[in-house]
Structures are given as C-alpha cells and as structure tokens.
CSV table of C-alpha atoms in Angstrom, one decimal:
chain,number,residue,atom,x,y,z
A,36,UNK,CA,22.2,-14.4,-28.3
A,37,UNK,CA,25.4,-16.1,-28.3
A,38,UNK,CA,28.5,-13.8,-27.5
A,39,UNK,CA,30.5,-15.2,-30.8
A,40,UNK,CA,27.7,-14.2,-32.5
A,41,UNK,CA,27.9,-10.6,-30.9
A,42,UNK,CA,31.8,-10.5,-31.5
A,43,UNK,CA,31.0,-11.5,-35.4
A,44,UNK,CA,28.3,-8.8,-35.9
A,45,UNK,CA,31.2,-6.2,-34.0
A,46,UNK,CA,34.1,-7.2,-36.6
A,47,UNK,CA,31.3,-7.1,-39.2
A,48,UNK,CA,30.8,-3.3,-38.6
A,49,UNK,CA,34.4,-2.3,-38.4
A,50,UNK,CA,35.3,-4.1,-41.7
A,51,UNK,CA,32.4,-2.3,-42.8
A,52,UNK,CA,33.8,1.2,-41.2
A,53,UNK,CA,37.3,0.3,-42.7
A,54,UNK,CA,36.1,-0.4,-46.4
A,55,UNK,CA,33.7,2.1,-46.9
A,56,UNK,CA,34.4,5.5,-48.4
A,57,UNK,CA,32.6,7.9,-46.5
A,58,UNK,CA,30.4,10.3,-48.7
A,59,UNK,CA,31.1,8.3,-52.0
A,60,UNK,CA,30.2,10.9,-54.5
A,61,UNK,CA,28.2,9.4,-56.6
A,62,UNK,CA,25.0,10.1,-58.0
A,63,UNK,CA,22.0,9.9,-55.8
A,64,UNK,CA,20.4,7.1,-57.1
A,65,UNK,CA,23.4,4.9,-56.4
A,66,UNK,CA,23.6,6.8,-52.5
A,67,UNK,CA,20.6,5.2,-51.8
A,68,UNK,CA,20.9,2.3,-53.8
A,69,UNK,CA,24.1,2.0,-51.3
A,70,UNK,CA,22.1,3.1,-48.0
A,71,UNK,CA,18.9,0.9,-48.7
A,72,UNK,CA,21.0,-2.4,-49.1
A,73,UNK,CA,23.1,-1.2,-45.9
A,74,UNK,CA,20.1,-0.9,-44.3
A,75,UNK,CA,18.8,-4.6,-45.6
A,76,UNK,CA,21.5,-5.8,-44.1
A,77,UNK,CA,21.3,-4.2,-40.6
A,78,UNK,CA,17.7,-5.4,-40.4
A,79,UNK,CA,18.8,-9.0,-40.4
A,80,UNK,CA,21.5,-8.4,-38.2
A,81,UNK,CA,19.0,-6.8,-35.8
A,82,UNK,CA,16.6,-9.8,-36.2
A,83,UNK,CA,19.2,-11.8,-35.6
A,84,UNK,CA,19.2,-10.3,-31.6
A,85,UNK,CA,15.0,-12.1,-31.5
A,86,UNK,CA,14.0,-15.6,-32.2
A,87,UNK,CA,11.0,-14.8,-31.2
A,88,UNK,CA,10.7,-11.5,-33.5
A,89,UNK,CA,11.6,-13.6,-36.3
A,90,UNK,CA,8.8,-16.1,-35.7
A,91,UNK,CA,6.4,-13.3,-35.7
A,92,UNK,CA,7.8,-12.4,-39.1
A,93,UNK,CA,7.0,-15.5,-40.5
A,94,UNK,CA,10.4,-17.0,-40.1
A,95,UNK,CA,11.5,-20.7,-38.7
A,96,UNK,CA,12.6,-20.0,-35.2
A,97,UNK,CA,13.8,-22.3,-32.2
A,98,UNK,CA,15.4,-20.4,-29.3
A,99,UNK,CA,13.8,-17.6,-26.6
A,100,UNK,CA,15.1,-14.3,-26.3
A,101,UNK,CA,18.0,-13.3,-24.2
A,102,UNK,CA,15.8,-11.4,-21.6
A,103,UNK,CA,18.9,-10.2,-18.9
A,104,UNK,CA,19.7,-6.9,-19.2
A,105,UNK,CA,23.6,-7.6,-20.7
A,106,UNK,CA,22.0,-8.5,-23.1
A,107,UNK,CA,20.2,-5.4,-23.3
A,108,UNK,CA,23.4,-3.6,-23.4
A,109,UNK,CA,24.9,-5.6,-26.0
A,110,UNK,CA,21.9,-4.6,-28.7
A,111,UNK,CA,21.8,-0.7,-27.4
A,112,UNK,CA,26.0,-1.2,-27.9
A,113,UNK,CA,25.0,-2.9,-31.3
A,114,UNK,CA,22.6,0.0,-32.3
A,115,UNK,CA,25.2,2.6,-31.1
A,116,UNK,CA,27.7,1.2,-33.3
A,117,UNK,CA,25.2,0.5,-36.7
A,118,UNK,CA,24.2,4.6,-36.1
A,119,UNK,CA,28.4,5.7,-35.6
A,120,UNK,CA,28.5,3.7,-39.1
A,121,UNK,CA,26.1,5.0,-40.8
A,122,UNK,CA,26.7,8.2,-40.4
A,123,UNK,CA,30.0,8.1,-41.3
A,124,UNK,CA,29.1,5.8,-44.5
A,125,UNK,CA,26.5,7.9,-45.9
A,126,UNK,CA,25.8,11.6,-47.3
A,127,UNK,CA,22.2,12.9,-46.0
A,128,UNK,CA,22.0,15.3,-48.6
A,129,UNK,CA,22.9,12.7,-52.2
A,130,UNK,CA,20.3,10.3,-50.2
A,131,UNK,CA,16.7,10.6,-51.9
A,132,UNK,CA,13.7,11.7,-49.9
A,133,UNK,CA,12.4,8.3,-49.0
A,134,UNK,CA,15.8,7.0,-48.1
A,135,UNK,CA,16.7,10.5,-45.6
A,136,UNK,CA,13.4,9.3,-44.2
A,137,UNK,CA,14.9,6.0,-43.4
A,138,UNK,CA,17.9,7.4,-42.1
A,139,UNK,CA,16.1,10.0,-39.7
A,140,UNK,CA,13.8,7.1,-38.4
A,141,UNK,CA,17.5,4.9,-37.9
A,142,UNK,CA,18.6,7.9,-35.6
A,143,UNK,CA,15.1,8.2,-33.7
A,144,UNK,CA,15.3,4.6,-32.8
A,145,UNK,CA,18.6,4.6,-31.0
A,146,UNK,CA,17.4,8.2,-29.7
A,147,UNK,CA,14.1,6.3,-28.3
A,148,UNK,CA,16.9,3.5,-27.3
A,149,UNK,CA,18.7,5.7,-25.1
A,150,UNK,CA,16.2,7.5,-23.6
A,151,UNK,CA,14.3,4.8,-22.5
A,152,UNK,CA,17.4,2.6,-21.3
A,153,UNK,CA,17.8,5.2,-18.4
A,154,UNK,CA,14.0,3.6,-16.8
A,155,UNK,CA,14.9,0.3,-17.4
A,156,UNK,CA,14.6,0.1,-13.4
A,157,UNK,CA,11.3,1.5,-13.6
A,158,UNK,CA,9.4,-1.1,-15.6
A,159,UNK,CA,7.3,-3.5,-14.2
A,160,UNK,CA,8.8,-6.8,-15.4
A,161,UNK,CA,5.9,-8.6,-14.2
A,162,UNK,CA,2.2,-7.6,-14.2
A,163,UNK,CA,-1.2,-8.5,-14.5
A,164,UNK,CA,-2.2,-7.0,-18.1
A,165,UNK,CA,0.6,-8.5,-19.9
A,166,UNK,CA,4.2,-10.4,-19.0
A,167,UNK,CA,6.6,-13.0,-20.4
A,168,UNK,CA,5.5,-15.7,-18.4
A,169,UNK,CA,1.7,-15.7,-20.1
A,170,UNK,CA,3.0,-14.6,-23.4
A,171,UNK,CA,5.9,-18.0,-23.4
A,172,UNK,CA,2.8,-20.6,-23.4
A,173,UNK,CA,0.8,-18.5,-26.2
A,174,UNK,CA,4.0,-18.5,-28.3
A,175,UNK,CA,4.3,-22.3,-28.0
A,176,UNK,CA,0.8,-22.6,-29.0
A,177,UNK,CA,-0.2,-19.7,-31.4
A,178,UNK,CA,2.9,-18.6,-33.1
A,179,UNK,CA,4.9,-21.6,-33.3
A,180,UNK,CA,4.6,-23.1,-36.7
A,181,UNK,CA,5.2,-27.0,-36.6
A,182,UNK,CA,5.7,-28.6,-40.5
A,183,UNK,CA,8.2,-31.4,-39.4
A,184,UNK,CA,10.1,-32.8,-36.9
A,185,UNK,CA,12.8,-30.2,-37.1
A,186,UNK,CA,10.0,-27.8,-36.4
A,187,UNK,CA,9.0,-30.0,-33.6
A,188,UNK,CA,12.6,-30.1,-31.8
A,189,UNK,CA,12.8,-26.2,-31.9
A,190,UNK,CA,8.9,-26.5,-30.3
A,191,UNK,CA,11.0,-29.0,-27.4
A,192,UNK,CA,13.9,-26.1,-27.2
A,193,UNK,CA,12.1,-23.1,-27.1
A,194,UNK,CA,10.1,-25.0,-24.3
A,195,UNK,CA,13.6,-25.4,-22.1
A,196,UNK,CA,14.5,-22.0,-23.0
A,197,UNK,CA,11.7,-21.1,-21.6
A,198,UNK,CA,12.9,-21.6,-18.2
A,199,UNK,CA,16.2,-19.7,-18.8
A,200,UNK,CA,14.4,-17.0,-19.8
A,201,UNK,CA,12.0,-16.5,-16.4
A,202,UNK,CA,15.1,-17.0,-14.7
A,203,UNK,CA,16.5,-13.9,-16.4
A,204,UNK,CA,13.0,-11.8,-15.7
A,205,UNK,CA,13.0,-12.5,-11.9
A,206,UNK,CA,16.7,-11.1,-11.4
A,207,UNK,CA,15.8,-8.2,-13.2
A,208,UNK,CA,12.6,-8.0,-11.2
A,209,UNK,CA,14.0,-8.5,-8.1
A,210,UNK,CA,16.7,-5.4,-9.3
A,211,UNK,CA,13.5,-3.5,-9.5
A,212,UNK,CA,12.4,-3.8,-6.4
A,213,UNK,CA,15.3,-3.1,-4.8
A,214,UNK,CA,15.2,0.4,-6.1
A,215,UNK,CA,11.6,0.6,-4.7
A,216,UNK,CA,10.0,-0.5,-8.4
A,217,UNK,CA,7.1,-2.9,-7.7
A,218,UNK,CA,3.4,-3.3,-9.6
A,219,UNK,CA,0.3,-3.1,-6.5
A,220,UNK,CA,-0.1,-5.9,-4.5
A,221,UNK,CA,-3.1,-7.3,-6.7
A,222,UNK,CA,-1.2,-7.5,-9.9
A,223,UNK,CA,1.2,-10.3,-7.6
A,224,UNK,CA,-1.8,-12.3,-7.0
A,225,UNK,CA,-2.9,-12.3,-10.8
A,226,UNK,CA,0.9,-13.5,-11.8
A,227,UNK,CA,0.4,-15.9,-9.3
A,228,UNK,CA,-2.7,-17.3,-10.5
A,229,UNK,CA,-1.7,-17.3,-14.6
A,230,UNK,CA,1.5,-19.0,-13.6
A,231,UNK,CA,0.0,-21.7,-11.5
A,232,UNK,CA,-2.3,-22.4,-13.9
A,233,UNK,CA,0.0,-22.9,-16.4
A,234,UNK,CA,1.8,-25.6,-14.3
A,235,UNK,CA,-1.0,-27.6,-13.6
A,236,UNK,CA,-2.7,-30.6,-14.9
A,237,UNK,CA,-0.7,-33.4,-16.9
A,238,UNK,CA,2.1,-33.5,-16.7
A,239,UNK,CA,3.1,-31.5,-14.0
A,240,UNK,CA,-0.1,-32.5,-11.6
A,241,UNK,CA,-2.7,-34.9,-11.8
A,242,UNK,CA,-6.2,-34.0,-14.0
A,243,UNK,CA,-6.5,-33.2,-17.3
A,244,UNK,CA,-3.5,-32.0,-19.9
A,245,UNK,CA,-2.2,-28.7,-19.9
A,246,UNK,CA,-2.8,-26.1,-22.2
A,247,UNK,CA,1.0,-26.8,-23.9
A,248,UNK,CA,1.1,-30.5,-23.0
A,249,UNK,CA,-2.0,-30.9,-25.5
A,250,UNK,CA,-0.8,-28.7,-27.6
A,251,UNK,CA,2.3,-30.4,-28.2
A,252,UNK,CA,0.5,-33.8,-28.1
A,253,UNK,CA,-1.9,-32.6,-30.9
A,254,UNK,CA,0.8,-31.4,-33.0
A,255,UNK,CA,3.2,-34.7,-32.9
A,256,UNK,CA,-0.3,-36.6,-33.7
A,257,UNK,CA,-0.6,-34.0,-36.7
A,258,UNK,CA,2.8,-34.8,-37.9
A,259,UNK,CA,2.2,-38.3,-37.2
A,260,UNK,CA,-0.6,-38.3,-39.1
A,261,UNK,CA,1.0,-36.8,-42.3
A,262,UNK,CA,3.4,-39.1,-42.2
A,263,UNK,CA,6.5,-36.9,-41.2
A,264,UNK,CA,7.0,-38.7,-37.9
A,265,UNK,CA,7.5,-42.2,-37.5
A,266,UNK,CA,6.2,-44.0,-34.3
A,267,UNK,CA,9.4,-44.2,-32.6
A,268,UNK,CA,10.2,-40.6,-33.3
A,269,UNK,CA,7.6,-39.3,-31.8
A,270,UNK,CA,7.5,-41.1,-28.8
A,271,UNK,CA,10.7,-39.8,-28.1
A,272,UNK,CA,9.6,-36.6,-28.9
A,273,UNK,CA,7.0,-36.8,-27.1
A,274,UNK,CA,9.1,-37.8,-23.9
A,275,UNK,CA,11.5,-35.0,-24.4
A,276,UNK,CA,8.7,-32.3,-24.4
A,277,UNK,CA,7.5,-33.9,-20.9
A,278,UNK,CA,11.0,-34.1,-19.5
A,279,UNK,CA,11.3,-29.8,-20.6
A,280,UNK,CA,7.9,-29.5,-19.3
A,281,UNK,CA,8.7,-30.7,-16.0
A,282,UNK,CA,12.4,-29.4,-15.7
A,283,UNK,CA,13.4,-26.1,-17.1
A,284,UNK,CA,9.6,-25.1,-17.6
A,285,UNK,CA,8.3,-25.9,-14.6
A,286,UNK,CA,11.0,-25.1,-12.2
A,287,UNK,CA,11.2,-21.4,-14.3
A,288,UNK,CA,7.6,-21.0,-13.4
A,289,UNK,CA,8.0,-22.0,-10.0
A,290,UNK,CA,11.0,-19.8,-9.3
A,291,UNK,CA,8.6,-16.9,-10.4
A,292,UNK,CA,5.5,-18.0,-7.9
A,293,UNK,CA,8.2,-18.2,-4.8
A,294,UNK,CA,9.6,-15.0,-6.1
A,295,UNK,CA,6.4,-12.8,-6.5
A,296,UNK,CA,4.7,-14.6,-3.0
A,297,UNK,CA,8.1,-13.6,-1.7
A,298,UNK,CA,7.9,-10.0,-2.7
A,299,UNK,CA,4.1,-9.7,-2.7
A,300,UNK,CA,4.1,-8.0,1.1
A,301,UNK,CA,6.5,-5.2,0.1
A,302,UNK,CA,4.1,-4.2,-2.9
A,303,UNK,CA,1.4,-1.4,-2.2
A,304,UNK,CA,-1.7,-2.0,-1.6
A,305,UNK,CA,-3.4,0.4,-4.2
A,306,UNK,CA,-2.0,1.6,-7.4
A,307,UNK,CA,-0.2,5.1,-6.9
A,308,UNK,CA,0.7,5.4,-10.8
A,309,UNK,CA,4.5,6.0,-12.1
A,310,UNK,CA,4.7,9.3,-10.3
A,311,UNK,CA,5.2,7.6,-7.0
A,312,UNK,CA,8.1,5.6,-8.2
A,313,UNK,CA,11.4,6.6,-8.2
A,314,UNK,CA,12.3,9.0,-11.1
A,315,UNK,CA,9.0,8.8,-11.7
A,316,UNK,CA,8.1,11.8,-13.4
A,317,UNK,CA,10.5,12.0,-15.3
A,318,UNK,CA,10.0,8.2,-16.5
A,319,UNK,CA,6.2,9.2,-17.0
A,320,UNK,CA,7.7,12.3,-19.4
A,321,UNK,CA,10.1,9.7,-21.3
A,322,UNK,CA,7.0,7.4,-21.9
A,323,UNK,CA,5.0,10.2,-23.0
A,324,UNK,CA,7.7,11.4,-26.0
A,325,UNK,CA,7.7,7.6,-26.7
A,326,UNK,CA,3.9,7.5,-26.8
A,327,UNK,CA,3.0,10.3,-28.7
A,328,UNK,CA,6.7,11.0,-30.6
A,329,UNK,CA,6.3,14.8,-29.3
A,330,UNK,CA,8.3,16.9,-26.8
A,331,UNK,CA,4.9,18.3,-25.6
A,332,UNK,CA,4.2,17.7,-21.4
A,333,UNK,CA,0.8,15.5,-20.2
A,334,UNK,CA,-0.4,19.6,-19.4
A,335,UNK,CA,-0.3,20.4,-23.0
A,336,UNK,CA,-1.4,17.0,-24.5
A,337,UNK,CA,-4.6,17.1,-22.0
A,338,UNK,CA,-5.3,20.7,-23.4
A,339,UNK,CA,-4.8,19.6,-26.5
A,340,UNK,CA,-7.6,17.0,-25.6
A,341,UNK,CA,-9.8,19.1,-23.9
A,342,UNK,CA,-9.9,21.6,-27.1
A,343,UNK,CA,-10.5,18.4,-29.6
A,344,UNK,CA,-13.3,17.5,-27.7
A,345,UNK,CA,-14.7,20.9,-27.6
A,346,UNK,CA,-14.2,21.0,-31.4
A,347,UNK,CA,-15.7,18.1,-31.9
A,348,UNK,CA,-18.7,18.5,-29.8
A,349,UNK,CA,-19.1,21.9,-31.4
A,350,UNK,CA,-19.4,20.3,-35.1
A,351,UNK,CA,-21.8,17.5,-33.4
A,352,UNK,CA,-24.0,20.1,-32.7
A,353,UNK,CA,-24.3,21.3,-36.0
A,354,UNK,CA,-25.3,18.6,-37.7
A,355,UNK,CA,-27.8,18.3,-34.9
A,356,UNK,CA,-29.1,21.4,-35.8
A,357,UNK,CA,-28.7,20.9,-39.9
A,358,UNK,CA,-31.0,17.3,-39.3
A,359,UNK,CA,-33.5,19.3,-37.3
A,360,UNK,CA,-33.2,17.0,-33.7
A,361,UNK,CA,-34.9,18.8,-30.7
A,362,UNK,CA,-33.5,17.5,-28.4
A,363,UNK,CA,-29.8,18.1,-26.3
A,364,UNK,CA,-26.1,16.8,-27.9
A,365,UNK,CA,-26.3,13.6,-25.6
A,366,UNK,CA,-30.2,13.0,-26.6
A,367,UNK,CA,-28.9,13.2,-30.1
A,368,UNK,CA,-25.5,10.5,-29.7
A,369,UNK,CA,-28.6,8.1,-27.7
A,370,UNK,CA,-31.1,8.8,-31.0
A,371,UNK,CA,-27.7,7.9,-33.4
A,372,UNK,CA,-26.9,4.5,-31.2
A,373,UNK,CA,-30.6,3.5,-31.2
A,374,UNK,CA,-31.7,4.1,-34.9
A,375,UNK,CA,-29.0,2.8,-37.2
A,376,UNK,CA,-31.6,1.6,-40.1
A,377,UNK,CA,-32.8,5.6,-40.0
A,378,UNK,CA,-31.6,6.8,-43.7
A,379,UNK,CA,-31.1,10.5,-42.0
A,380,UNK,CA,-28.1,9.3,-40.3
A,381,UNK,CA,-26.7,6.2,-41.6
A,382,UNK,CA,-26.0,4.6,-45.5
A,383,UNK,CA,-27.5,1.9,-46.2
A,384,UNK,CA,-25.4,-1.4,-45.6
A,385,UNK,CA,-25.3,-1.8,-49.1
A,386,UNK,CA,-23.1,-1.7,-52.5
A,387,UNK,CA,-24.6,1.9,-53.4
A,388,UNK,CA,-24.4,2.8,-49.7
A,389,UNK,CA,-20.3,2.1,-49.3
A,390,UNK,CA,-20.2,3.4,-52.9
C-alpha cells in the first residue's frame, strides 16, 4: 500500500477525531445511524490495505498485497487508531442492539490483531497445504476477472507484483528461521516442486504453455475475439505478459526454490507440532482462542469432545434400540451407510420426503 496513501488515511482519522463530538446526544436511532456509516466508511478504508481482498469481493483490482511485515504494522497501527476513534466518537449505551454488536466485534478484531501479532515469528510462511506462491497463479487464473484491456494490464501488473511480493515472503521466512521457526523437511520439497512447476514450460522452458501463460493467451484471444482488443494491442500485450513472466515472476519464484533448497537441511525431519517451536505453547493457546473464540485450554475443549461424543453415542443407541436393530452401535452406523433406500432410516429423496 503506498505510504501517501497510509499518511492520507492517518490525517483522515484525526480530522475525524477533531470534528466529531464525542457522545453526541442524540436519539439512538441517529447514534447508529452515525456509527453504521462510520463503520461503511472504515470498511473501505480497510479494503483499501488488499487488492487482492477486493477482487475476491467482486471488485476491479490490479496490484498484490504488501506482504512485508511494515506493512503489517502499518494496518495493526491503522486498526489501533480506527478503535482509539471509535471509542471516543460513539456512546455504547444510545447505540441499538445490532449496532453494539458491531462495535463489540470492531474491538474483538483488533483484540484478535494484537494477540496474534506477538506469533507472527511463529507462522510458517511457506508450507505444503497452502502458501502465497501456489495461491499468486490461481488468482491470475481463477479470480481475476478480464472484460477489457484495462482489465488485461492489471492481469500484466499483478503478474510483476507478483515477484515483489515472494520477495517480501522469503525475508520474512528467512526471519522465521532465524528464530528456530521452520515447517519439516518434506513440506520444503513440496514448495519446491509447486514452484518449479509453475515456472516451467513456455515461456520460461521449452514444452508446452504454462498454466498462466495459457491462461493469459486465452484471455487476450477472448478479448480479441469480442472485439475489445485490436491486433496490435494485443500483441503488445501479449509481449508484456511474457516479458513479467520471465522477469519479476520468474526470478520471484526462483529466489523462493534457492531459498527453501538453501534452508531445507536446517528443517526437521518429522513434524514435532507447534509445541516444539519457540513460544510454542503459548502460540498453540493464542491459535486455539482464535479458533474456537473461547478462553477455554486444548484440556478442556478435548473434554468437552470426549463428553459430546459420549452424548452422542448415548442418543445413537437409542434410536437403535427404538428401531429394534440387534446388533452393536457400529453394526448399526455399517446397516445406516449400506441401506439408504430402507424407509426405517431414511426419507424418501422426494418432494414429500424434504417436505
């Protein structure tokens, strides 16, 4: 996010701070007429921090994230700030049920914000079940909504940001490991293996196109076709997607195979869990609250398990009983899974059945 940008959004909030009567009395229809539009108003100013957010909201985006963790800082700073104002801006008690909702959920999320800022050295930036660097190609391809050639030219930026923004993963990766925060050994040689793959074939090797070389191919040809690219325009287009393919792209991918082959002999062989990091129980605690949104420990949320299941099993064997089956509980789950068409235990898959 650019830092103007950042110093706008600050002056935004004190003029805001400076101009606003705190605990207006007014009725309470017009507090939280007041609070929901504040709040209208924050959400796009917190949008404003994710291109890649805002495509997923269905709105035209062209840029990458700021990944590095100033900028991290700068939205915690931002939410800080938004909080301190509201606050101060608003009384809890005039605001309508629906609205003091709102306003407790506000102060949870910079609550959740904070807590979780203090592990940001214990996340694994880079890991074989998910990971910016296979998530950058499906945005390209899935999410990425191309209707003209302006459309097109943010496909062609967000593929050079792309770069900057692996760039910004690995330093933050490599601060991980320096505090003793690395994924097992395989999960390197499954980042490994994505990322080469998604540097390979045209045009970064020889063989067939790659997965966001034919994607980009197909959708100049698409806008081509509809007449909202002329022939010269989307040549060039289609040379300035190879030229961020094989710059920015490809040298951001590459930087992350030398990085992770670099690192891969410092990483355990077998899994050891979040425990065995540093902080580590008390990073496993912090992703529990955030998990579950409870202060309970893992102790109490097993037992808490452990008693649902016993519950559960306890009413299973009821009906069991009730529909007169013989046999044990896990002869009865095997008799449910096998005879779906039997009227004893299942509606029909019909109108008068979902009636």
């Amino acid at each position: 996010m650019p830092r103007l940008l950042v110093s706008a959004l600050a002056v935004c909030v004190l003029s805001i701070l400076q101009i606003t009567s705190p605990h207006a009395q007014a009725p309470a229809a017009d507090e939280t007429a007041r609070i929901n539009a504040w709040f209208e108003t924050k959400f796009k100013e917190q949008l404003a921090f994710s291109p890649i957010q805002q495509t997923f909201l269905g709105q035209k985006a062209n840029g990458i994230d700021d990944m590095s963790l100033a900028a991290q800082d700068k939205q915690l700073a931002w939410l800080r700030a938004a909080t301190a104002e509201m606050r101060k801006s608003f009384d809890y008690a005039r605001l309508a049920p629906e609205a003091q909702t709102s306003y407790d959920v506000w102060i949870y999320q910079l609550e959740q914000a904070e807590a979780a800022a203090r592990f940001r050295a214990n996340a694994y930036i880079f890991n074989q079940m998910s990971g910016t660097h296979s998530f950058l190609p499906q945005l390209l391809i899935a999410f990425h909504r191309v209707d003209d050639a302006a459309d097109m030219e943010g496909y062609v930026n967000r593929i050079r940001e792309s770069g900057r923004a692996l760039r910004q993963l690995i330093e933050t990766s490599k601060k991980n490991a320096t505090a003793g925060v690395r994924p097992p050994r395989f999960a390197y040689d499954f980042v490994i293996d994505e990322s080469t793959k998604i540097i390979t074939g045209a045009p970064f090797t020889d063989g067939p196109d790659s997965a966001v070389w034919a994607d980009a191919k197909a959708k100049i040809a698409a806008l081509q076709k509809k007449g909202a690219l002329t022939d010269a325009r989307a040549k060039t287009l289609l040379t300035e997607v190879q030229a961020a393919l094989t710059g920015p792209f490809k040298s951001g991918y590459e930087s992350l195979i030398a990085w992770q082959k670099e690192d891969r002999s410092q990483a355990a062989e077998r899994a050891a869990g979040v425990h065995a990091l540093p902080n580590g129980a008390a990073y496993y605690a912090e992703r529990l609250a955030a998990m579950t949104t409870t202060a309970m420990t893992a102790e109490q949320i097993h037992a808490v398990g452990l008693a649902e299941v016993k519950r559960l099993r306890g009413e299973m064997e009821v009906i069991r009983t009730e529909v007169g089956f013989k046999g044990d509980l896990q002869a009865f789950f095997a008799e449910l899974r096998d005879n779906k068409d039997n009227p004893l235990y299942y509606y029909p898959n019909t109108d008068e059945g979902r009636m």
